[in-house]
PDB file of C-alpha atoms in Angstrom:
ATOM      1  CA  MET A   1      17.584  25.940  13.214  1.00  0.00           C
ATOM      2  CA  ALA A   2      14.911  28.068  14.811  1.00  0.00           C
ATOM      3  CA  GLU A   3      12.963  26.608  17.704  1.00  0.00           C
ATOM      4  CA  GLY A   4      10.031  24.635  16.391  1.00  0.00           C
ATOM      5  CA  ARG A   5       6.487  25.923  16.516  1.00  0.00           C
ATOM      6  CA  SER A   6       3.884  24.315  18.732  1.00  0.00           C
ATOM      7  CA  LEU A   7       1.391  22.006  17.045  1.00  0.00           C
ATOM      8  CA  PRO A   8      -1.459  24.550  17.375  1.00  0.00           C
ATOM      9  CA  GLU A   9       0.765  27.176  15.732  1.00  0.00           C
ATOM     10  CA  VAL A  10       1.634  24.815  12.891  1.00  0.00           C
ATOM     11  CA  ARG A  11      -2.000  23.880  12.365  1.00  0.00           C
ATOM     12  CA  ALA A  12      -2.963  27.549  12.203  1.00  0.00           C
ATOM     13  CA  LEU A  13      -0.171  28.231   9.706  1.00  0.00           C
ATOM     14  CA  VAL A  14      -1.075  25.336   7.407  1.00  0.00           C
ATOM     15  CA  GLY A  15      -4.752  26.158   7.703  1.00  0.00           C
ATOM     16  CA  ALA A  16      -3.924  29.687   6.565  1.00  0.00           C
ATOM     17  CA  SER A  17      -1.930  28.339   3.616  1.00  0.00           C
ATOM     18  CA  HIS A  18      -4.902  26.237   2.499  1.00  0.00           C
ATOM     19  CA  GLY A  19      -6.971  29.416   2.390  1.00  0.00           C
ATOM     20  CA  ILE A  20      -4.631  31.325   0.051  1.00  0.00           C
ATOM     21  CA  THR A  21      -5.875  30.895  -3.510  1.00  0.00           C
ATOM     22  CA  ASP A  22      -3.985  33.742  -5.217  1.00  0.00           C
ATOM     23  CA  LEU A  23      -0.801  32.304  -6.749  1.00  0.00           C
ATOM     24  CA  ALA A  24       1.452  35.303  -6.120  1.00  0.00           C
ATOM     25  CA  HIS A  25       0.406  35.417  -2.475  1.00  0.00           C
ATOM     26  CA  LYS A  26       0.861  31.662  -2.172  1.00  0.00           C
ATOM     27  CA  LEU A  27       4.399  31.765  -3.591  1.00  0.00           C
ATOM     28  CA  HIS A  28       5.336  34.602  -1.224  1.00  0.00           C
ATOM     29  CA  PHE A  29       3.892  32.594   1.657  1.00  0.00           C
ATOM     30  CA  TYR A  30       6.055  29.590   0.716  1.00  0.00           C
ATOM     31  CA  ASP A  31       9.177  31.747   0.358  1.00  0.00           C
ATOM     32  CA  GLN A  32       8.688  32.932   3.935  1.00  0.00           C
ATOM     33  CA  TRP A  33       7.790  29.468   5.212  1.00  0.00           C
ATOM     34  CA  ALA A  34      10.680  27.609   3.534  1.00  0.00           C
ATOM     35  CA  PRO A  35      13.267  27.698   6.386  1.00  0.00           C
ATOM     36  CA  ASN A  36      10.798  26.088   8.821  1.00  0.00           C
ATOM     37  CA  TYR A  37       8.749  24.032   6.372  1.00  0.00           C
ATOM     38  CA  ASP A  38      10.265  20.612   7.067  1.00  0.00           C
ATOM     39  CA  GLN A  39       9.887  20.734  10.826  1.00  0.00           C
ATOM     40  CA  ASP A  40       6.375  22.177  10.564  1.00  0.00           C
ATOM     41  CA  VAL A  41       5.024  19.482   8.243  1.00  0.00           C
ATOM     42  CA  ALA A  42       6.763  16.834  10.351  1.00  0.00           C
ATOM     43  CA  ALA A  43       4.718  18.105  13.305  1.00  0.00           C
ATOM     44  CA  LEU A  44       1.592  17.483  11.205  1.00  0.00           C
ATOM     45  CA  GLN A  45       2.774  13.924  10.461  1.00  0.00           C
ATOM     46  CA  TYR A  46       2.696  14.704   6.734  1.00  0.00           C
ATOM     47  CA  ARG A  47       3.007  11.326   5.009  1.00  0.00           C
ATOM     48  CA  ALA A  48       2.463  12.090   1.315  1.00  0.00           C
ATOM     49  CA  PRO A  49       6.119  12.029   0.148  1.00  0.00           C
ATOM     50  CA  ARG A  50       6.777   8.579   1.595  1.00  0.00           C
ATOM     51  CA  LEU A  51       3.459   7.143   0.424  1.00  0.00           C
ATOM     52  CA  ALA A  52       3.856   8.511  -3.113  1.00  0.00           C
ATOM     53  CA  VAL A  53       7.377   7.111  -3.486  1.00  0.00           C
ATOM     54  CA  ASP A  54       6.210   3.754  -2.123  1.00  0.00           C
ATOM     55  CA  CYS A  55       3.481   3.740  -4.785  1.00  0.00           C
ATOM     56  CA  LEU A  56       5.962   4.604  -7.542  1.00  0.00           C
ATOM     57  CA  MET A  57       8.348   1.870  -6.402  1.00  0.00           C
ATOM     58  CA  GLN A  58       5.721  -0.794  -6.979  1.00  0.00           C
ATOM     59  CA  ALA A  59       5.428   0.018 -10.687  1.00  0.00           C
ATOM     60  CA  LEU A  60       8.856   1.288 -11.744  1.00  0.00           C
ATOM     61  CA  PRO A  61      11.245  -1.473 -12.834  1.00  0.00           C
ATOM     62  CA  GLY A  62      14.877  -1.326 -11.764  1.00  0.00           C
ATOM     63  CA  PRO A  63      17.646  -0.485 -11.702  1.00  0.00           C
ATOM     64  CA  HIS A  64      16.389   2.522  -9.768  1.00  0.00           C
ATOM     65  CA  HIS A  65      19.775   4.262  -9.585  1.00  0.00           C
ATOM     66  CA  ALA A  66      19.661   4.794 -13.361  1.00  0.00           C
ATOM     67  CA  ALA A  67      16.078   6.108 -13.551  1.00  0.00           C
ATOM     68  CA  LEU A  68      15.782   9.832 -14.324  1.00  0.00           C
ATOM     69  CA  ILE A  69      13.112  11.357 -12.068  1.00  0.00           C
ATOM     70  CA  LEU A  70      11.448  14.788 -12.119  1.00  0.00           C
ATOM     71  CA  ASP A  71      10.167  16.081  -8.791  1.00  0.00           C
ATOM     72  CA  ALA A  72       7.683  18.748  -9.906  1.00  0.00           C
ATOM     73  CA  ALA A  73       6.781  21.361  -7.278  1.00  0.00           C
ATOM     74  CA  CYS A  74       9.656  19.885  -5.305  1.00  0.00           C
ATOM     75  CA  GLY A  75       9.482  22.310  -2.391  1.00  0.00           C
ATOM     76  CA  THR A  76      12.319  21.716   0.076  1.00  0.00           C
ATOM     77  CA  GLY A  77      13.092  18.259  -1.284  1.00  0.00           C
ATOM     78  CA  LEU A  78      11.097  15.925   0.959  1.00  0.00           C
ATOM     79  CA  VAL A  79      10.254  13.698  -2.000  1.00  0.00           C
ATOM     80  CA  ALA A  80      13.908  13.629  -3.083  1.00  0.00           C
ATOM     81  CA  ALA A  81      14.916  12.436   0.380  1.00  0.00           C
ATOM     82  CA  GLU A  82      12.453   9.546   0.091  1.00  0.00           C
ATOM     83  CA  LEU A  83      13.639   8.740  -3.434  1.00  0.00           C
ATOM     84  CA  GLN A  84      17.304   8.705  -2.480  1.00  0.00           C
ATOM     85  CA  ALA A  85      16.593   6.437   0.478  1.00  0.00           C
ATOM     86  CA  ARG A  86      15.153   3.910  -1.982  1.00  0.00           C
ATOM     87  CA  GLY A  87      18.071   4.002  -4.385  1.00  0.00           C
ATOM     88  CA  PHE A  88      17.076   6.761  -6.836  1.00  0.00           C
ATOM     89  CA  HIS A  89      19.962   9.118  -7.570  1.00  0.00           C
ATOM     90  CA  GLN A  90      19.149  10.873 -10.865  1.00  0.00           C
ATOM     91  CA  LEU A  91      16.835  13.595  -9.577  1.00  0.00           C
ATOM     92  CA  HIS A  92      15.708  16.858 -11.153  1.00  0.00           C
ATOM     93  CA  GLY A  93      13.412  19.337  -9.422  1.00  0.00           C
ATOM     94  CA  VAL A  94      11.319  22.385 -10.298  1.00  0.00           C
ATOM     95  CA  ASP A  95       9.375  24.754  -8.061  1.00  0.00           C
ATOM     96  CA  GLY A  96       7.817  28.210  -8.255  1.00  0.00           C
ATOM     97  CA  SER A  97       9.248  29.397  -4.936  1.00  0.00           C
ATOM     98  CA  PRO A  98      12.871  30.611  -4.848  1.00  0.00           C
ATOM     99  CA  GLY A  99      12.898  30.156  -1.086  1.00  0.00           C
ATOM    100  CA  MET A 100      11.847  26.533  -1.357  1.00  0.00           C
ATOM    101  CA  LEU A 101      14.459  25.903  -4.064  1.00  0.00           C
ATOM    102  CA  ASP A 102      17.162  27.306  -1.767  1.00  0.00           C
ATOM    103  CA  GLN A 103      16.227  24.705   0.834  1.00  0.00           C
ATOM    104  CA  ALA A 104      16.093  21.947  -1.780  1.00  0.00           C
ATOM    105  CA  ARG A 105      19.521  22.940  -3.114  1.00  0.00           C
ATOM    106  CA  ALA A 106      20.981  22.729   0.387  1.00  0.00           C
ATOM    107  CA  ARG A 107      20.037  19.045   0.583  1.00  0.00           C
ATOM    108  CA  GLY A 108      22.450  18.231  -2.229  1.00  0.00           C
ATOM    109  CA  LEU A 109      20.196  15.517  -3.658  1.00  0.00           C
ATOM    110  CA  TYR A 110      19.260  17.045  -7.023  1.00  0.00           C
ATOM    111  CA  GLN A 111      21.421  17.056 -10.128  1.00  0.00           C
ATOM    112  CA  CYS A 112      19.369  19.946 -11.523  1.00  0.00           C
ATOM    113  CA  LEU A 113      16.964  22.482  -9.980  1.00  0.00           C
ATOM    114  CA  ASN A 114      14.974  25.101 -11.881  1.00  0.00           C
ATOM    115  CA  LEU A 115      12.533  27.872 -11.027  1.00  0.00           C
ATOM    116  CA  CYS A 116       9.284  27.226 -12.908  1.00  0.00           C
ATOM    117  CA  ILE A 117       5.713  28.328 -12.214  1.00  0.00           C
ATOM    118  CA  LEU A 118       3.798  25.227 -13.151  1.00  0.00           C
ATOM    119  CA  GLY A 119       0.669  25.890 -15.154  1.00  0.00           C
ATOM    120  CA  GLN A 120       2.040  29.222 -16.400  1.00  0.00           C
ATOM    121  CA  GLU A 121       5.432  28.249 -17.821  1.00  0.00           C
ATOM    122  CA  PRO A 122       6.579  25.189 -19.758  1.00  0.00           C
ATOM    123  CA  LEU A 123       8.861  22.775 -17.978  1.00  0.00           C
ATOM    124  CA  PRO A 124      12.536  23.323 -18.902  1.00  0.00           C
ATOM    125  CA  SER A 125      12.902  19.810 -20.333  1.00  0.00           C
ATOM    126  CA  ALA A 126      12.501  18.172 -23.709  1.00  0.00           C
ATOM    127  CA  GLU A 127       9.622  15.880 -24.550  1.00  0.00           C
ATOM    128  CA  GLY A 128      10.084  12.326 -23.289  1.00  0.00           C
ATOM    129  CA  THR A 129      12.959  13.088 -20.886  1.00  0.00           C
ATOM    130  CA  PHE A 130      12.001  11.380 -17.616  1.00  0.00           C
ATOM    131  CA  ASP A 131      11.378   7.788 -16.580  1.00  0.00           C
ATOM    132  CA  ALA A 132       8.990   9.084 -13.924  1.00  0.00           C
ATOM    133  CA  VAL A 133       7.481  12.403 -12.867  1.00  0.00           C
ATOM    134  CA  LEU A 134       6.051  13.060  -9.407  1.00  0.00           C
ATOM    135  CA  MET A 135       3.998  15.960  -8.118  1.00  0.00           C
ATOM    136  CA  VAL A 136       3.310  15.558  -4.422  1.00  0.00           C
ATOM    137  CA  GLY A 137       1.375  18.029  -2.291  1.00  0.00           C
ATOM    138  CA  ALA A 138       0.953  20.830  -4.840  1.00  0.00           C
ATOM    139  CA  LEU A 139      -2.314  20.017  -6.595  1.00  0.00           C
ATOM    140  CA  SER A 140      -4.821  22.267  -4.832  1.00  0.00           C
ATOM    141  CA  ASP A 141      -6.462  25.690  -5.141  1.00  0.00           C
ATOM    142  CA  GLY A 142      -3.931  28.487  -5.393  1.00  0.00           C
ATOM    143  CA  GLN A 143      -1.021  26.155  -6.090  1.00  0.00           C
ATOM    144  CA  VAL A 144      -0.667  24.154  -9.301  1.00  0.00           C
ATOM    145  CA  PRO A 145      -3.687  24.282 -11.639  1.00  0.00           C
ATOM    146  CA  CYS A 146      -5.020  21.209 -13.403  1.00  0.00           C
ATOM    147  CA  SER A 147      -3.879  22.777 -16.673  1.00  0.00           C
ATOM    148  CA  ALA A 148      -0.290  21.841 -15.731  1.00  0.00           C
ATOM    149  CA  ILE A 149      -0.948  18.104 -16.036  1.00  0.00           C
ATOM    150  CA  PRO A 150      -0.368  17.742 -19.822  1.00  0.00           C
ATOM    151  CA  GLU A 151       3.032  19.378 -19.423  1.00  0.00           C
ATOM    152  CA  LEU A 152       4.030  16.729 -16.884  1.00  0.00           C
ATOM    153  CA  LEU A 153       2.947  14.105 -19.374  1.00  0.00           C
ATOM    154  CA  ARG A 154       4.922  15.763 -22.191  1.00  0.00           C
ATOM    155  CA  VAL A 155       8.271  15.410 -20.433  1.00  0.00           C
ATOM    156  CA  THR A 156       7.614  11.784 -19.412  1.00  0.00           C
ATOM    157  CA  LYS A 157       9.107   9.053 -21.584  1.00  0.00           C
ATOM    158  CA  PRO A 158       6.671   6.816 -23.491  1.00  0.00           C
ATOM    159  CA  GLY A 159       5.899   4.010 -21.075  1.00  0.00           C
ATOM    160  CA  GLY A 160       7.058   6.175 -18.151  1.00  0.00           C
ATOM    161  CA  LEU A 161       5.153   6.874 -14.952  1.00  0.00           C
ATOM    162  CA  VAL A 162       3.404   9.935 -13.534  1.00  0.00           C
ATOM    163  CA  CYS A 163       2.557   9.974  -9.814  1.00  0.00           C
ATOM    164  CA  LEU A 164       0.230  12.687  -8.455  1.00  0.00           C
ATOM    165  CA  THR A 165      -1.383  13.417  -5.107  1.00  0.00           C
ATOM    166  CA  THR A 166      -4.098  15.673  -3.764  1.00  0.00           C
ATOM    167  CA  ARG A 167      -5.958  16.176  -0.503  1.00  0.00           C
ATOM    168  CA  THR A 168      -9.516  14.890  -0.174  1.00  0.00           C
ATOM    169  CA  ASN A 169     -10.533  16.984   2.824  1.00  0.00           C
ATOM    170  CA  PRO A 170     -13.746  19.016   2.427  1.00  0.00           C
ATOM    171  CA  SER A 171     -12.086  22.299   1.405  1.00  0.00           C
ATOM    172  CA  ASN A 172     -10.263  20.608  -1.498  1.00  0.00           C
ATOM    173  CA  LEU A 173     -13.080  18.468  -2.925  1.00  0.00           C
ATOM    174  CA  ARG A 174     -14.016  20.914  -5.675  1.00  0.00           C
ATOM    175  CA  TYR A 175     -10.421  20.985  -6.881  1.00  0.00           C
ATOM    176  CA  LYS A 176     -10.200  17.178  -6.667  1.00  0.00           C
ATOM    177  CA  GLU A 177     -13.278  16.883  -8.881  1.00  0.00           C
ATOM    178  CA  ALA A 178     -11.720  19.171 -11.512  1.00  0.00           C
ATOM    179  CA  LEU A 179      -8.426  17.298 -11.274  1.00  0.00           C
ATOM    180  CA  GLU A 180     -10.048  13.927 -11.817  1.00  0.00           C
ATOM    181  CA  ALA A 181     -11.948  15.283 -14.819  1.00  0.00           C
ATOM    182  CA  THR A 182      -8.602  16.345 -16.320  1.00  0.00           C
ATOM    183  CA  LEU A 183      -7.007  12.981 -15.569  1.00  0.00           C
ATOM    184  CA  ASP A 184      -9.959  11.121 -17.070  1.00  0.00           C
ATOM    185  CA  ARG A 185      -9.946  13.204 -20.256  1.00  0.00           C
ATOM    186  CA  LEU A 186      -6.307  12.369 -20.841  1.00  0.00           C
ATOM    187  CA  GLU A 187      -6.988   8.688 -20.302  1.00  0.00           C
ATOM    188  CA  GLN A 188      -9.964   8.732 -22.668  1.00  0.00           C
ATOM    189  CA  ALA A 189      -7.734  10.424 -25.250  1.00  0.00           C
ATOM    190  CA  GLY A 190      -5.288   7.526 -25.053  1.00  0.00           C
ATOM    191  CA  ALA A 191      -2.518   9.623 -23.477  1.00  0.00           C
ATOM    192  CA  TRP A 192      -2.002   7.421 -20.460  1.00  0.00           C
ATOM    193  CA  GLU A 193      -3.406   4.509 -18.449  1.00  0.00           C
ATOM    194  CA  ARG A 194      -4.373   4.691 -14.807  1.00  0.00           C
ATOM    195  CA  LEU A 195      -2.573   2.094 -12.714  1.00  0.00           C
ATOM    196  CA  VAL A 196      -3.499   3.234  -9.208  1.00  0.00           C
ATOM    197  CA  ALA A 197      -5.992   5.511  -7.466  1.00  0.00           C
ATOM    198  CA  ARG A 198      -5.252   4.873  -3.790  1.00  0.00           C
ATOM    199  CA  PRO A 199      -7.201   6.690  -1.060  1.00  0.00           C
ATOM    200  CA  VAL A 200      -5.247   7.397   2.123  1.00  0.00           C
ATOM    201  CA  ASP A 201      -7.120   8.053   5.367  1.00  0.00           C
ATOM    202  CA  GLN A 202      -4.219   9.462   7.370  1.00  0.00           C
ATOM    203  CA  TRP A 203      -2.648  12.066   5.073  1.00  0.00           C
ATOM    204  CA  GLU A 204      -1.703  14.680   7.656  1.00  0.00           C
ATOM    205  CA  LEU A 205      -3.188  16.054  10.842  1.00  0.00           C
ATOM    206  CA  ALA A 206      -6.263  18.185  10.237  1.00  0.00           C
ATOM    207  CA  THR A 207      -5.954  21.908  10.782  1.00  0.00           C
ATOM    208  CA  SER A 208      -9.513  22.380  12.070  1.00  0.00           C
ATOM    209  CA  GLU A 209     -12.466  20.361  13.273  1.00  0.00           C
ATOM    210  CA  LEU A 210     -14.212  21.074   9.954  1.00  0.00           C
ATOM    211  CA  GLU A 211     -11.572  19.036   8.099  1.00  0.00           C
ATOM    212  CA  VAL A 212     -11.322  15.870  10.183  1.00  0.00           C
ATOM    213  CA  ARG A 213     -12.619  12.517   9.052  1.00  0.00           C
ATOM    214  CA  PRO A 214     -15.921  11.371  10.609  1.00  0.00           C
ATOM    215  CA  GLY A 215     -15.476   9.564  13.890  1.00  0.00           C
ATOM    216  CA  THR A 216     -12.289  11.382  14.913  1.00  0.00           C
ATOM    217  CA  SER A 217     -11.704  14.406  17.086  1.00  0.00           C
ATOM    218  CA  ASP A 218     -10.028  17.669  16.174  1.00  0.00           C
ATOM    219  CA  SER A 219      -7.152  16.893  18.540  1.00  0.00           C
ATOM    220  CA  ASP A 220      -6.049  13.662  16.847  1.00  0.00           C
ATOM    221  CA  GLY A 221      -7.928  13.577  13.556  1.00  0.00           C
ATOM    222  CA  PHE A 222      -6.320  13.337  10.141  1.00  0.00           C
ATOM    223  CA  ILE A 223      -7.394  14.649   6.790  1.00  0.00           C
ATOM    224  CA  SER A 224      -7.455  12.224   3.886  1.00  0.00           C
ATOM    225  CA  GLY A 225      -5.747  12.248   0.508  1.00  0.00           C
ATOM    226  CA  ILE A 226      -5.313  10.195  -2.641  1.00  0.00           C
ATOM    227  CA  ILE A 227      -2.409   8.982  -4.782  1.00  0.00           C
ATOM    228  CA  TYR A 228      -2.756   8.521  -8.553  1.00  0.00           C
ATOM    229  CA  LEU A 229      -0.292   6.613 -10.700  1.00  0.00           C
ATOM    230  CA  TYR A 230      -0.426   6.630 -14.509  1.00  0.00           C
ATOM    231  CA  ARG A 231       1.646   5.044 -17.261  1.00  0.00           C
ATOM    232  CA  LYS A 232       2.177   7.133 -20.386  1.00  0.00           C
ATOM    233  CA  GLN A 233       1.153   5.359 -23.555  1.00  0.00           C
ATOM    234  CA  ALA A 234       3.791   4.757 -26.196  1.00  0.00           C
ATOM    235  CA  ALA A 235       1.999   6.785 -28.897  1.00  0.00           C
ATOM    236  CA  ALA A 236       0.164   9.318 -26.715  1.00  0.00           C
ATOM    237  CA  GLN A 237      -0.794  12.755 -27.956  1.00  0.00           C
ATOM    238  CA  ALA A 238      -1.561  14.516 -24.706  1.00  0.00           C
ATOM    239  CA  GLU A 239      -1.662  18.165 -25.635  1.00  0.00           C
ATOM    240  CA  GLY A 240      -5.073  19.568 -24.896  1.00  0.00           C
ATOM    241  CA  GLY A 241      -6.240  16.134 -23.771  1.00  0.00           C
ATOM    242  CA  ARG A 242      -7.126  15.133 -27.357  1.00  0.00           C
ATOM    243  CA  PRO A 243      -5.859  12.313 -29.525  1.00  0.00           C
ATOM    244  CA  GLY A 244      -3.633  13.237 -32.436  1.00  0.00           C
ATOM    245  CA  ALA A 245      -4.749  13.232 -36.021  1.00  0.00           C
TER     246      ALA A 245
END
């Protein structure tokens, strides 16, 4: 493994990634970043994978080893590592970055991995396949658009769970507002029911003083985030966020 970057170098790198809003450029960035991604986000004390899986655990009945889980925008497999540690073994993953999928494949935790650009391509799974679907760390400008959410819902079993996260730092607030509008429309349409909307103060270390929470310094401040957990309704018609005829 290459020698790790210093914290200032990692913060500059992640700050740069937050500023890339063109999808093709973002995917190329992640391909190049993939070999060092895990150690870099560890330096930022990135907590979203663990917190999201903890949230899912509270609502998903056992036995966990038999539950079929989709890790959407799986990256290098950080969420899969958290899932396996808690007894989940039936794991599928999709991501838009071939480089990230190579790293995920090397972990040996997924039964199936597929290249899929979320929001542009349909998921390679039948309707109602998964007991739970997670998307952790990918809902932001230049990554996965809000328009991908109904597709996550489509492949979830009736009564299954969907766990989503996004950052709530200043540069992502406009996206968060659009995301929550999408989530609310689906709930109003009867597609799913919100179980959790959990703010998290310490999501990861901030990349600049403009992103830190009030009352903290740039040197030790964290940005915030939020975890959403939904249960798909038994007779949901989620396409387009409208109820069926």
